Coordinates of C-alpha atoms and ligand atoms in Angstrom, one line a residue:
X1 CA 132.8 97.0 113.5
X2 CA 135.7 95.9 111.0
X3 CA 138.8 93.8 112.0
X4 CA 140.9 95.3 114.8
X5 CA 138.1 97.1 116.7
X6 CA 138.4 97.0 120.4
X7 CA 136.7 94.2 121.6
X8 CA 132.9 94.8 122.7
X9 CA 132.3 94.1 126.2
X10 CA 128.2 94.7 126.4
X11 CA 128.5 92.0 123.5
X12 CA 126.8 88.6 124.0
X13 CA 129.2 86.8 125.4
X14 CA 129.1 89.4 128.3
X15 CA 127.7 87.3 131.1
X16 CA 126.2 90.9 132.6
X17 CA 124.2 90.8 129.8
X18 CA 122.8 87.6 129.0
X19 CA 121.9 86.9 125.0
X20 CA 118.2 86.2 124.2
X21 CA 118.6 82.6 121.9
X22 CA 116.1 82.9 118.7
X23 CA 116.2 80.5 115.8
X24 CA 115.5 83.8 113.4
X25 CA 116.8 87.2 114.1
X26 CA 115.2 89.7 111.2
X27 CA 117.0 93.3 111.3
X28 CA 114.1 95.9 110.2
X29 CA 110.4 96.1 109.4
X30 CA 109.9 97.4 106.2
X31 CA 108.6 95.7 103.4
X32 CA 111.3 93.5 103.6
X33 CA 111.3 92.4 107.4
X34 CA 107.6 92.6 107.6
X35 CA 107.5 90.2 104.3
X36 CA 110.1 87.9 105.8
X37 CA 108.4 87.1 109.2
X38 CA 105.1 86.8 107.1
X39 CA 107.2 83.9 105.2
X40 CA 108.4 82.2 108.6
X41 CA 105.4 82.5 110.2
X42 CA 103.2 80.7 107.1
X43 CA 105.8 78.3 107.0
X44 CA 104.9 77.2 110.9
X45 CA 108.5 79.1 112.0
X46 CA 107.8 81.2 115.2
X47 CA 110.8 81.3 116.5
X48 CA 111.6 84.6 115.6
X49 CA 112.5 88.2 116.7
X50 CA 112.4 91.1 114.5
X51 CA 115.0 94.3 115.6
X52 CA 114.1 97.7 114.5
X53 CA 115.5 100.7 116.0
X54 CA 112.6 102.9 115.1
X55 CA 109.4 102.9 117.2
X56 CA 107.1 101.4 114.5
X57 CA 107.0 100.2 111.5
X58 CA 107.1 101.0 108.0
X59 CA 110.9 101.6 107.2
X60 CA 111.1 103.9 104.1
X61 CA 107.1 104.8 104.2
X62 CA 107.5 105.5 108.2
X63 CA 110.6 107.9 107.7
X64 CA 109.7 109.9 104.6
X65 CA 107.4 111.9 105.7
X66 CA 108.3 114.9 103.6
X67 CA 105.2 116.9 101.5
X68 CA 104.5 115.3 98.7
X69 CA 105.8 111.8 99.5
X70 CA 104.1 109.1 97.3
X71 CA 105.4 106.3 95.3
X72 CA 106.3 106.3 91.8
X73 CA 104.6 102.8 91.2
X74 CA 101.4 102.0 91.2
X75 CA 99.5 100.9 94.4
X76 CA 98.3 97.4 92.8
X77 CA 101.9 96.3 91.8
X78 CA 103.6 98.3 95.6
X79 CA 102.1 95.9 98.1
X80 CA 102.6 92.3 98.7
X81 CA 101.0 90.4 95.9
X82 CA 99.5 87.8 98.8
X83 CA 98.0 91.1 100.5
X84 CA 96.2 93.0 97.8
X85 CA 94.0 96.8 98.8
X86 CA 91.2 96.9 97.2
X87 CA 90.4 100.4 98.2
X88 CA 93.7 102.2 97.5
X89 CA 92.6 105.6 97.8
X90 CA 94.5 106.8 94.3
X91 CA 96.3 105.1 91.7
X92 CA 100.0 105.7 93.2
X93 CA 99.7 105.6 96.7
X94 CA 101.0 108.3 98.9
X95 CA 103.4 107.8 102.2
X96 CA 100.6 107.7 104.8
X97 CA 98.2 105.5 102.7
X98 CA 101.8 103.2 102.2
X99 CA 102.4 103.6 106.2
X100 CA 98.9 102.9 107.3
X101 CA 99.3 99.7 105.2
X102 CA 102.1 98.5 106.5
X103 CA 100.8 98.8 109.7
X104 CA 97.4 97.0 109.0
X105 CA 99.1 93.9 107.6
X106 CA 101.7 93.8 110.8
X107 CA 98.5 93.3 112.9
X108 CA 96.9 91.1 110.6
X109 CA 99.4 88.5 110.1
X110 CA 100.3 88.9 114.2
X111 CA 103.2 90.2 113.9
X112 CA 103.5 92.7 116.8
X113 CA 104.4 90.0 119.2
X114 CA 108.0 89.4 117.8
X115 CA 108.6 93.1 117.2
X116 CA 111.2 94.6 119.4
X117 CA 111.3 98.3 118.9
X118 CA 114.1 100.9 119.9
X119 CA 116.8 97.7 119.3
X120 CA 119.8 99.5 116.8
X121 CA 122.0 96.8 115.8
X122 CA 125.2 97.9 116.4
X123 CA 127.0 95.0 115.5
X124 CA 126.1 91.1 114.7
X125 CA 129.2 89.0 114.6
X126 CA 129.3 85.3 113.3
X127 CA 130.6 82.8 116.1
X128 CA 131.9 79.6 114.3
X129 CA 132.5 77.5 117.1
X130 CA 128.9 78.2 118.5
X131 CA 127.7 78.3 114.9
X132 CA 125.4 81.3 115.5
X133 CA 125.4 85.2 115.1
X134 CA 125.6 87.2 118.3
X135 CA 123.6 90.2 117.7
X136 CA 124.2 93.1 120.0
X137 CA 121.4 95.9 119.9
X138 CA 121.2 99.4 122.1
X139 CA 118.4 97.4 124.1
X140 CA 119.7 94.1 124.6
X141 CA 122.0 90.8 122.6
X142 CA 120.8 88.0 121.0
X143 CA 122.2 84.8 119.8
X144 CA 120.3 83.6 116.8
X145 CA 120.9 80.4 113.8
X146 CA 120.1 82.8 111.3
X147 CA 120.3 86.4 110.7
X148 CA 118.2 87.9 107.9
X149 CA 118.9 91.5 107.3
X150 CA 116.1 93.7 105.9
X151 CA 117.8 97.0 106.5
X152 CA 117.0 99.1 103.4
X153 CA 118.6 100.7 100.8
X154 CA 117.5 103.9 100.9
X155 CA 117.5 104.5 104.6
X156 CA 120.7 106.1 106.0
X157 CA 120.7 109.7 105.0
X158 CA 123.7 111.1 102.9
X159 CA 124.7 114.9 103.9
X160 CA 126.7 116.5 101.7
X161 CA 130.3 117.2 102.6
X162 CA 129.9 120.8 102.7
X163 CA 132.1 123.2 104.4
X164 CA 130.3 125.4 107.3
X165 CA 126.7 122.9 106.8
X166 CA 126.9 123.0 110.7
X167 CA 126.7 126.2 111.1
X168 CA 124.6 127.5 109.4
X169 CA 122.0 128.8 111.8
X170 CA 118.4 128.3 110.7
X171 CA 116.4 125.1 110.0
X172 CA 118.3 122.4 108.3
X173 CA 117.1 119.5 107.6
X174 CA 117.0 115.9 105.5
X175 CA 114.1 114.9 103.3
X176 CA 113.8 111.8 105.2
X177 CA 114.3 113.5 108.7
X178 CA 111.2 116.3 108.2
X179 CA 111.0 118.2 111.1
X180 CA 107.1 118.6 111.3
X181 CA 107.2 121.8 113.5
X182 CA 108.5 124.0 110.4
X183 CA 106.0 125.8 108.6
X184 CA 107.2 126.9 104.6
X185 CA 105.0 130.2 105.2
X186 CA 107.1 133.1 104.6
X187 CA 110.2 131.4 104.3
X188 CA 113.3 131.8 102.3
X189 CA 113.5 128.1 101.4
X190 CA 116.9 126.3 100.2
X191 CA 116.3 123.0 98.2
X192 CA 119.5 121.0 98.0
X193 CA 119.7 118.3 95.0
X194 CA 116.6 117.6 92.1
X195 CA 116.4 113.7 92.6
X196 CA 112.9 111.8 93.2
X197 CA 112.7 113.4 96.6
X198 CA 113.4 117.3 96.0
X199 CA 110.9 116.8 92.8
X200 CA 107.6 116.3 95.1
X201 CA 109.0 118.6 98.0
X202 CA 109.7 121.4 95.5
X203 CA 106.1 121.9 94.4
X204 CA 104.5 121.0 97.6
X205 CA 106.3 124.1 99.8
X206 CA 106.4 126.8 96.7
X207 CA 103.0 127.9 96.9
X208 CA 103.7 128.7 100.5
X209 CA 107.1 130.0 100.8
X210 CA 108.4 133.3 100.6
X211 CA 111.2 132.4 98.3
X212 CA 112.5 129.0 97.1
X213 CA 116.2 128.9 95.6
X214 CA 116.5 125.1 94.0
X215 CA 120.4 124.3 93.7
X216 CA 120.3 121.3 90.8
X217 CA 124.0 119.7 90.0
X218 CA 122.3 117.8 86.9
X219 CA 118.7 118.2 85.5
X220 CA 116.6 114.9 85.7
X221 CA 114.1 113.7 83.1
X222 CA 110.5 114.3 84.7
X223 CA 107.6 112.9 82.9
X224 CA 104.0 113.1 83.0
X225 CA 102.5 111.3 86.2
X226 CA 99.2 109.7 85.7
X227 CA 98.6 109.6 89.1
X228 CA 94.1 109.6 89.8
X229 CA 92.1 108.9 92.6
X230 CA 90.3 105.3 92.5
X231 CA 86.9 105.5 91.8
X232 CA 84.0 104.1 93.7
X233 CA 83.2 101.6 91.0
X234 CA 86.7 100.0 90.6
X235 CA 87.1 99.7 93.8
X236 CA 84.2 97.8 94.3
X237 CA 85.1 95.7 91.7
X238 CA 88.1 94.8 93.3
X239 CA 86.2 94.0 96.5
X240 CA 83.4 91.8 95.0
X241 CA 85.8 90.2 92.2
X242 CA 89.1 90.1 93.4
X243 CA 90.3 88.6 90.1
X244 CA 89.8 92.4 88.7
X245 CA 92.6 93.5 90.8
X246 CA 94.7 90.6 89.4
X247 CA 94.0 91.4 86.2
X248 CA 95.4 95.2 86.6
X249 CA 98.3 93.9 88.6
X250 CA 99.7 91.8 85.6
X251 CA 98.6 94.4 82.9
X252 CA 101.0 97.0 84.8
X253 CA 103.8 94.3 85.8
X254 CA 103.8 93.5 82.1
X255 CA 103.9 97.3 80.7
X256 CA 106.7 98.6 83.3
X257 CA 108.4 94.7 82.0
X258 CA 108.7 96.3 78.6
X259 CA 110.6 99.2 79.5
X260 CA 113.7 96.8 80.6
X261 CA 114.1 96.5 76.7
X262 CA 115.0 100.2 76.4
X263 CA 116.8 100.3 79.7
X264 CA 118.5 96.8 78.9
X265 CA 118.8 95.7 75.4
X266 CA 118.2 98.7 73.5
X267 CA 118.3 102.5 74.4
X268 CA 116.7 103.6 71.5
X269 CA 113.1 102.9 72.5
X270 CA 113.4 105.2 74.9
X271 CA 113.5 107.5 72.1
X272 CA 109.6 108.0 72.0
X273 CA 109.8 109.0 75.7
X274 CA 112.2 111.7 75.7
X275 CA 110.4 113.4 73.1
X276 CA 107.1 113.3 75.6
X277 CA 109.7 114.7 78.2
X278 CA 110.7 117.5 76.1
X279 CA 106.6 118.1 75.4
X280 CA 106.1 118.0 78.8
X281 CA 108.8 120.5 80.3
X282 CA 108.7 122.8 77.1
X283 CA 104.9 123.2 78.4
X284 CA 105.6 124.7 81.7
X285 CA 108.6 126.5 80.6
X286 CA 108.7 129.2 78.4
X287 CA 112.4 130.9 79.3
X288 CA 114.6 129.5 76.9
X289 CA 117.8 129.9 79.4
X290 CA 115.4 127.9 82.1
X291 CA 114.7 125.3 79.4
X292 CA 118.0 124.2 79.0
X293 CA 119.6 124.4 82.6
X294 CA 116.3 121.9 82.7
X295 CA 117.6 120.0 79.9
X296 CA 119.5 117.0 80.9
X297 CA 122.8 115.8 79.5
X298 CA 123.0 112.5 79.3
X299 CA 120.2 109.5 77.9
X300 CA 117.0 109.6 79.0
X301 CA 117.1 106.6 81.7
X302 CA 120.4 106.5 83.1
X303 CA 119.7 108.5 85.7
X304 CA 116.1 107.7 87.8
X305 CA 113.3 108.9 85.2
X306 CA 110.8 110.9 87.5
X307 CA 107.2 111.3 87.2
X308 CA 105.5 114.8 88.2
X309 CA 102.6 117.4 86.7
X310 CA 103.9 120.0 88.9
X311 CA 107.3 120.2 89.2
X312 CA 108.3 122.1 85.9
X313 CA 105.2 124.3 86.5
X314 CA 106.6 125.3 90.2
X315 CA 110.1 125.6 88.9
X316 CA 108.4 128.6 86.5
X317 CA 106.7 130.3 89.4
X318 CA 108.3 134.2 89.8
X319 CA 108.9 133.0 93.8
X320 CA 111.2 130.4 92.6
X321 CA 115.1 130.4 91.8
X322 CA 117.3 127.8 89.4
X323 CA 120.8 127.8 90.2
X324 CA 122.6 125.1 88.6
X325 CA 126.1 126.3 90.1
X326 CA 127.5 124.3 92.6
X327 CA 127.3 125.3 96.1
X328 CA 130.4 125.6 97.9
X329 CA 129.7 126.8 101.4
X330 CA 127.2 127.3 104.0
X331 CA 127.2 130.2 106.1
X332 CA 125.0 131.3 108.8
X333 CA 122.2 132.8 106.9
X334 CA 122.8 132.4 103.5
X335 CA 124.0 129.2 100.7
X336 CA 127.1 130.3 98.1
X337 CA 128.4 129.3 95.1
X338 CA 131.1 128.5 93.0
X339 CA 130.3 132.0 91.1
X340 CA 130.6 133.4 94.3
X341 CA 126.9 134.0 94.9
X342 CA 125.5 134.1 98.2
X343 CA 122.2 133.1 98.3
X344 CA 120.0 134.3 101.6
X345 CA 117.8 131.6 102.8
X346 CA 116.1 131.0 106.4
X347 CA 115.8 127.2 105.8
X348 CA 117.7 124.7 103.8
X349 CA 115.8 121.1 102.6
X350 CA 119.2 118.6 102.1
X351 CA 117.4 116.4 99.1
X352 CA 120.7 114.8 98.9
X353 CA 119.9 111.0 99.2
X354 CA 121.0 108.1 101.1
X355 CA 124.3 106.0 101.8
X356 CA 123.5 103.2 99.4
X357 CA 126.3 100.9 98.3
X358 CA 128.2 102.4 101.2
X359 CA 125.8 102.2 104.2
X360 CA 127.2 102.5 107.5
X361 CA 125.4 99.1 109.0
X362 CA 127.8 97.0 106.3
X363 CA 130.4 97.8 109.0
X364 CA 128.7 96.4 111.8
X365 CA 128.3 93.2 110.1
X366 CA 131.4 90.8 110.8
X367 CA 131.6 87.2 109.0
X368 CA 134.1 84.5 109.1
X369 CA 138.0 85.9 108.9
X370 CA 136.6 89.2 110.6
X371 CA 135.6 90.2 106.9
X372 CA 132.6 92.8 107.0
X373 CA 129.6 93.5 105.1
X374 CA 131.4 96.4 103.7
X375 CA 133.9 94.1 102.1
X376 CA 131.8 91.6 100.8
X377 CA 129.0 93.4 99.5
X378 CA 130.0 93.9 96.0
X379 CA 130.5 89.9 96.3
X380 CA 127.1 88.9 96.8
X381 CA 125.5 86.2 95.3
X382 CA 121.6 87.2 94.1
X383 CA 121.5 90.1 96.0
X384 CA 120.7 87.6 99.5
X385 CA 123.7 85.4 100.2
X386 CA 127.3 86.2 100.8
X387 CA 131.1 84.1 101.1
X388 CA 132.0 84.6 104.5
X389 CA 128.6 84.7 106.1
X390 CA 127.2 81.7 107.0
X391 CA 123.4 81.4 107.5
X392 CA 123.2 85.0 106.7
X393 CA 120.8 86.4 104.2
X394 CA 119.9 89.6 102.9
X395 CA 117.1 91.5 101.5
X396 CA 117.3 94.6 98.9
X397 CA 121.4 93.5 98.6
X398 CA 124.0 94.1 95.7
X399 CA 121.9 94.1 92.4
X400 CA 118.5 93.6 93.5
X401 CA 117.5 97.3 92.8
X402 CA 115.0 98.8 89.8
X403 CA 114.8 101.4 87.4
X404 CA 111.3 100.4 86.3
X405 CA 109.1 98.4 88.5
X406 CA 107.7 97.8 92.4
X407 CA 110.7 96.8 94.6
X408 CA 108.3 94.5 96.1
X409 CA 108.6 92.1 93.1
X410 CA 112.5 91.7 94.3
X411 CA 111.6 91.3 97.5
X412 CA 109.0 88.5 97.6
X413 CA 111.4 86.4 94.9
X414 CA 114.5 86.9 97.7
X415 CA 111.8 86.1 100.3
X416 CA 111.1 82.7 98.2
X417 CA 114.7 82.0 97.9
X418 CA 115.2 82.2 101.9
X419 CA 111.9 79.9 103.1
X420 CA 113.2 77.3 100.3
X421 CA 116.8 78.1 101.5
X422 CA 115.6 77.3 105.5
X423 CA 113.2 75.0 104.3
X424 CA 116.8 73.0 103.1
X425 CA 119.0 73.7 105.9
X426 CA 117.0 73.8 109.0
X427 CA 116.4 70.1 109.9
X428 CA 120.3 69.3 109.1
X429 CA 121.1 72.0 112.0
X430 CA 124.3 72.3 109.8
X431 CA 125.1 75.8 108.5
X432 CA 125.8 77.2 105.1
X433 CA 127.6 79.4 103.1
X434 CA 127.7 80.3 99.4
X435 CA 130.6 79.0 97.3
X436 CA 132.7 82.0 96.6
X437 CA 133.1 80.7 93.2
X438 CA 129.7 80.5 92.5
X439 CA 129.3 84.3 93.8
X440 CA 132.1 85.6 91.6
X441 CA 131.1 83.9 88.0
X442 CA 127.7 85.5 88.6
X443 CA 129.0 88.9 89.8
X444 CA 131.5 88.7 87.1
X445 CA 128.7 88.1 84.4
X446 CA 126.6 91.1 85.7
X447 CA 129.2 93.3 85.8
X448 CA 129.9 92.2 82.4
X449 CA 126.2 92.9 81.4
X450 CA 126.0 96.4 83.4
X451 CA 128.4 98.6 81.5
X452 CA 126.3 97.8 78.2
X453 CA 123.1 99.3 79.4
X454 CA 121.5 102.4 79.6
X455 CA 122.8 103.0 83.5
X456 CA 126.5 102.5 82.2
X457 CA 126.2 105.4 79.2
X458 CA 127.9 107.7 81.1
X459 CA 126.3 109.4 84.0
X460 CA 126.9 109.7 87.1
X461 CA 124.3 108.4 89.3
X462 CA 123.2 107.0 92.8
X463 CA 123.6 103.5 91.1
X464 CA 127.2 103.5 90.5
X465 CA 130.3 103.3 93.8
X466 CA 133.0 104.9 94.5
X467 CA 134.8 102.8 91.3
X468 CA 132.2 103.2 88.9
X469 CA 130.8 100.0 89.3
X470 CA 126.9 99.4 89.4
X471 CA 126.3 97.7 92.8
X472 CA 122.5 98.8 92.9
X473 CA 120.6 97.6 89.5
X474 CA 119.4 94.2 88.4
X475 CA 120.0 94.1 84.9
X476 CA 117.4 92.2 83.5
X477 CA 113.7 91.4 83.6
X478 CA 112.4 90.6 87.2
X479 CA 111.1 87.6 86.1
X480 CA 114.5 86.7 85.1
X481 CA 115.8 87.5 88.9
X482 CA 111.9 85.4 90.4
X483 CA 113.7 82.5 88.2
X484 CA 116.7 82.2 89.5
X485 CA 115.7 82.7 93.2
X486 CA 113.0 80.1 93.1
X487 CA 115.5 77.4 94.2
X488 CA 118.4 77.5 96.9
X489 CA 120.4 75.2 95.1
X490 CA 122.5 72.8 98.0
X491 CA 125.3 72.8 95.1
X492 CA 125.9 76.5 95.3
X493 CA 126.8 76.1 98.9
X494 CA 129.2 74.7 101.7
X495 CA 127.1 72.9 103.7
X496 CA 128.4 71.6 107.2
Ligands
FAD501 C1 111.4 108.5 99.3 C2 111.5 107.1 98.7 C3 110.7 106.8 97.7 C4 110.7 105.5 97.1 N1 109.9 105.2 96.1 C5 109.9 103.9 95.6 C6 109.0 103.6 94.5 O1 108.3 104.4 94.0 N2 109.1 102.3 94.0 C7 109.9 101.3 94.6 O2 109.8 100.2 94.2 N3 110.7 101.6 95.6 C8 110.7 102.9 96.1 N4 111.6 103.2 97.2 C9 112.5 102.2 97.7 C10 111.9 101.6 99.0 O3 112.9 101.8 100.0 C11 111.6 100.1 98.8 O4 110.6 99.9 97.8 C12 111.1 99.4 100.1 O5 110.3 100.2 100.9 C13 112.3 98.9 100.9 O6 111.9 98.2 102.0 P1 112.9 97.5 103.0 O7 112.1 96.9 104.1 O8 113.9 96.7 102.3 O9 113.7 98.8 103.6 P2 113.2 100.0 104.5 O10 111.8 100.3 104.2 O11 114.3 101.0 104.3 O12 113.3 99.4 106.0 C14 114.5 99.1 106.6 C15 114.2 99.1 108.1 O13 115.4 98.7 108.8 C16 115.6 99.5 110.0 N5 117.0 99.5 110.3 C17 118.0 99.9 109.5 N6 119.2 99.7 110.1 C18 118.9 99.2 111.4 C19 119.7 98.8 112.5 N7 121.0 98.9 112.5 N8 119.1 98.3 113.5 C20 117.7 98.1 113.6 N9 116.9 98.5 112.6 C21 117.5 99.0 111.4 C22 115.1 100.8 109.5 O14 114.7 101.6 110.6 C23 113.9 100.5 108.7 O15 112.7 100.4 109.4 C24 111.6 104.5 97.7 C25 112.4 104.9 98.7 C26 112.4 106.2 99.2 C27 113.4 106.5 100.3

C-alpha cells in the first residue's frame, strides 16, 4: 500500500476485527524468521508471533522444490552456526535435507507455538500516536512494538514480460512453483533463462525428456562442483568430537573469505579460475559454435559463478537444443524468436528468477510520512534499519547479499544487531529510528565502493535495479559486515 490508497477497512483499527497485541511480530520463517525468534526466545522474549503465509516452514528450502535443488555452499557453513548437523547426508546439502532441517530446529527450539500459518501480510503500517505497527494479514491484524521482517530475497517469482505467456496452452511453470504432477517423460521441454536454478533443472529433466530447447540470454560461468556424500567416519567424528565440525566450518568460511579479494579488491585473481572454467566446459563440449554461445562475455564473477559436473555434459546431449536468441513470443504450442523461429514445446520451465530489489511486499510496508518500503529501501542502513520506520528491522535488506559465502553468516550478524538493538530499547518503551544521516554517509560510501568491483564491470545482472545501482551485494568481507552489526549504537538513532 503506498500513499493515497483507499483506506483499509479490515485493518486494525476495524473494531469488527479486533487486533491481536504482541510485543514482536516476525514476518516469515526461513532462515531468517526462524533465526530471529530463536534470538528472542534465548534472550527470555516470548512475546512473539511469527506470520507466514505458507503452511510450513522453510521459506526458500520449502518453495524450491525443483529437481536438482541443492545449495551451492557447503552444509557445515549453511546452517546456523549454534545448530550444527553432524550427519549431513553430502557435502552441499540438497533442498529436502535443507527443509527437513529447518523443520527439526523449529521443533527443537519450540517454536511451533508462535507460528501462525496461512497469515499473508498484506500491509503493516506504523501508527505514531499509538507507537506500534498495525499488521493486517489474510487471517487476522495485529498490533505489535516491533516488526521484524524476514521476508526473503529470493522469494517472489519474476515472469517474464512476454507477449502471449498466458496463452500458451501446455504446462507452464516457475522453478520455485514446481508443479509435482508433471512428469519430463516424453516431453518437449522449454527452459527459460541459465541462472543457478535452470543450471540443476537442466540436467536433472534431460535424460527423461523427449526434447529440451534451453533459451540462454547470456552464458554463465559454471565450475566444477565438488559436491560428495559424507562418509561414515566423518560423520562420526563430528558426533563424538564436535570440535571437528568447527574446525571444517572455519577452514571453508576462511577459503570462500579469500575469494572477496578477487571479487573486491582485485579481479585478476580470478584469473586462475576462469582458466579451470574454460577446462571444465571445453571437456563436455566439443562443437566449437556450442563452445562459444557457452562462452560468457563479461569477467568471470560478475555475474553468480555456478557450480555443476553435469550441466555442460547435458547441454551436449543430441536431445538438447541452445538457442541463445531471444524469445519474443509465446504461442499456444510452440516458443519464437527474434530470428523468427518457432520452437514446438509441450512444457515450458520459466527459470527466470525473483523480484529482488523490487519485491512486491516493499509496497505493503508504510512508515512515518506514508513513505513505503519501496521508497526507502535503497536508504537502508546495514541492510536491517530504515529512516522512516521506527522499531522496524529487517533481515536479508539492501546490501546484505553474497557472491561467495553462506547467507547465514549475514543473517546471524543482523540477528546480533537486533537482540543488542531490543536489548537497548525495550526497557525505555520509547521507539527508534535511524538517523537518516547516518543511513545516507554509509549508503553513499557503498555505492561509492560498488562500482569498483567485479559486480560493477559491466554486466548486467540480478544484483543491479532498475538505475544500475547495486542494491543486493555487501561489498566486503563478512567479517567486516559481523563488525559493524555487533553494536546498535543509541548515537545512530532517534530515540523517543
Ligand atoms: C533456489 C535458491 C538457491 C539458493 N542457494 C543459496 C546458496 O547456495 N547459498 C546461500 O547463501 N543462499 C542461497 N539462496 C538464498 C536463500 O534465499 C537464503 O540463503 C536464505 O534461505 C534466506 O532465508 P530468509 O528467511 O531470509 O528468506 P526465505 O527463505 O525466502 O523466507 C522468507 C519467508 O517469508 C515468507 N513471506 C514472504 N512474504 C510474506 C508475506 N507478505 N506474509 C507472510 N509471509 C511472507 C515466505 O513465504 C517465506 O517463508 C538460494 C535461494 C534460492 C531461491
Amino acid at each position: 500500500m503506498s500513499v493515497g490508497s483507499p483506506p483499509d477497512h479490515s485493518g486494525p483499527s476495524d473494531p469488527a476485527h479486533p487486533a491481536e497485541q504482541v510485543t514482536f511480530l516476525i514476518i516469515g520463517s526461513g532462515f531468517s524468521g526462524l533465526g530471529a525468534a530463536i534470538r528472542l526466545s534465548q534472550a527470555g522474549y516470548t512475546d512473539m508471533v511469527i506470520l507466514e503465509r505458507a503452511d510450513d516452514v522453510g521459506g526458500t528450502w520449502r518453495d524450491n522444490t525443483y529437481p536438482g535443488c541443492r545449495c551451492d555452499v557447503q552444509s557445515n557453513l549453511y546452517s546456523y552456526s549454534f545448530e550444527p548437523k553432524a550427519d549431513w547426508s553430502e557435502s552441499f546439502p540438497s533442498q529436502p535435507e535443507l527443509w527437513a532441517y529447518l523443520r527439526a530446529v523449529t521443533s527443537k527450539h519450540g517454536l511451533r507455538q508462535y507460528l501462525r500459518f496461512g497469515h499473508e501480510v498484506t500491509s503493516a503500517r506504523w501508527d505514531a500516536e499509538a507507537g506500534c505497527w498495525l499488521v493486517s494479514t489474510t487471517a487476522g491484524n495485529f498490533r505489535a512494538r516491533y516488526l521484524i521482517a524476514a521476508v526473503g530475497a529470493l522469494v517472489e517469482p519474476s515472469l517474464p514480460d512476454i507477449p502471449g505467456i498466458e496463452s500458451f496452452r501446455g504446462t507452464i511453470m516457475h522453478s520455485a512453483r514446481w508443479d509435482h504432477s508433471w512428469q519430463p517423460a516424453g516431453r518437449r521441454v522449454a527452459v527459460v533463462g541459465t541462472g543457478a536454478s535452470a543450471i540443476q533443472i537442466v540436467p536433472s529433466i534431460q535424460p527423461a525428456v523427449e526434447h529440451l530447447t534451453v533459451f540462454q540470454r547470456t552464458a554463465p560461468f559454471v565450475v566444477p562442483h565438488t559436491n560428495h556424500p559424507v562418509r561414515p567416519l566423518v560423520k562420526a567424528a563430528y558426533r563424538l568430537a564436535p570440535w571437528t565440525q568447527r574446525a571444517v566450518r572455519t577452514f571453508i568460511y576462511w577459503m570462500r573469505e579469500f575469494l572477496v579479494l578477487g571479487f573486491v579488491k582485485n579481479p585478476k585473481i580470478l584469473k586462475r579460475a576462469e582458466v579451470a572454467w574454460r577446462k571444465h566446459m571445453e571437456s563436455a563440449i566439443t562443437d566449437p559454435v556450442m563452445r562459444s554461445q557457452l562462452t560468457p562475455t563479461y569477467d568471470l564473477g560478475c555475474k553468480r559463478v555456478l557450480p555443476s559436473n553435469d550441466y555442460y555434459p547435458a547441454i551436449a546431449r543430441p536431445n538438447v537444443s541452445l538457442v541463445t536468441e531471444k524469445v519474443i513470443e509465446f504461442r499456444l504450442d510452440s516458443v519464437v524468436t527474434a530470428d523468427g523461429c518457432e520452437h514446438q514445446v509441450d512444457t515450458v520451465i520459466l527459470a527466470t528468477g525473483f523480484h529482488v530489489t523490487d519485491n512486491p511486499t516493499f509496497t505493503k510496508v508504510v512508515g512515518t510520512g506514508g513513505r513505503t518500503l519501496a521508497d526507502g529501501f535503497g536508504g537502508t542502513y546495514l541492510g536491517t534499519v530504515v529512516p522512516g520506520f521506527p522499531n522496524y528491522f529487517n533481515l536479508t535488506g539492501a546490501n546484505t547479499g553474497l557472491g561467495h559465502s553462506s547467507m547465514l553468516l549475514m543473517i546471524e550478524s543482523q540477528l546480533n544487531y537486533i537482540a543488542d538493538g531490543i536489548g537497548k530499547t525495550l526497557a525505555g518503551g520509547g521507539r527508534f529510528e535511524v538517523r537518516p544521516e547516518v543511513a545516507a554517509a554509509y549508503n553513499a560510501a557503498l555505492q561509492r565502493k560498488l562500482p569498483k568491483t567485479v559486480w560493477g564491470s559491466g554486466c548486467s545482472s540480478w544484483y543491479l535495479d532498475s538505475e544500475g545501482r547495486n542494491l543486493t551485494l555487501w561489498p566486503g568481507f563478512t567479517f567486516d559486515f559481523r563488525r559493524r552489526t555487533r553494536k546498535f549504537r543509541l548515537s545512530d538513532f532517534r530515540i523517543g
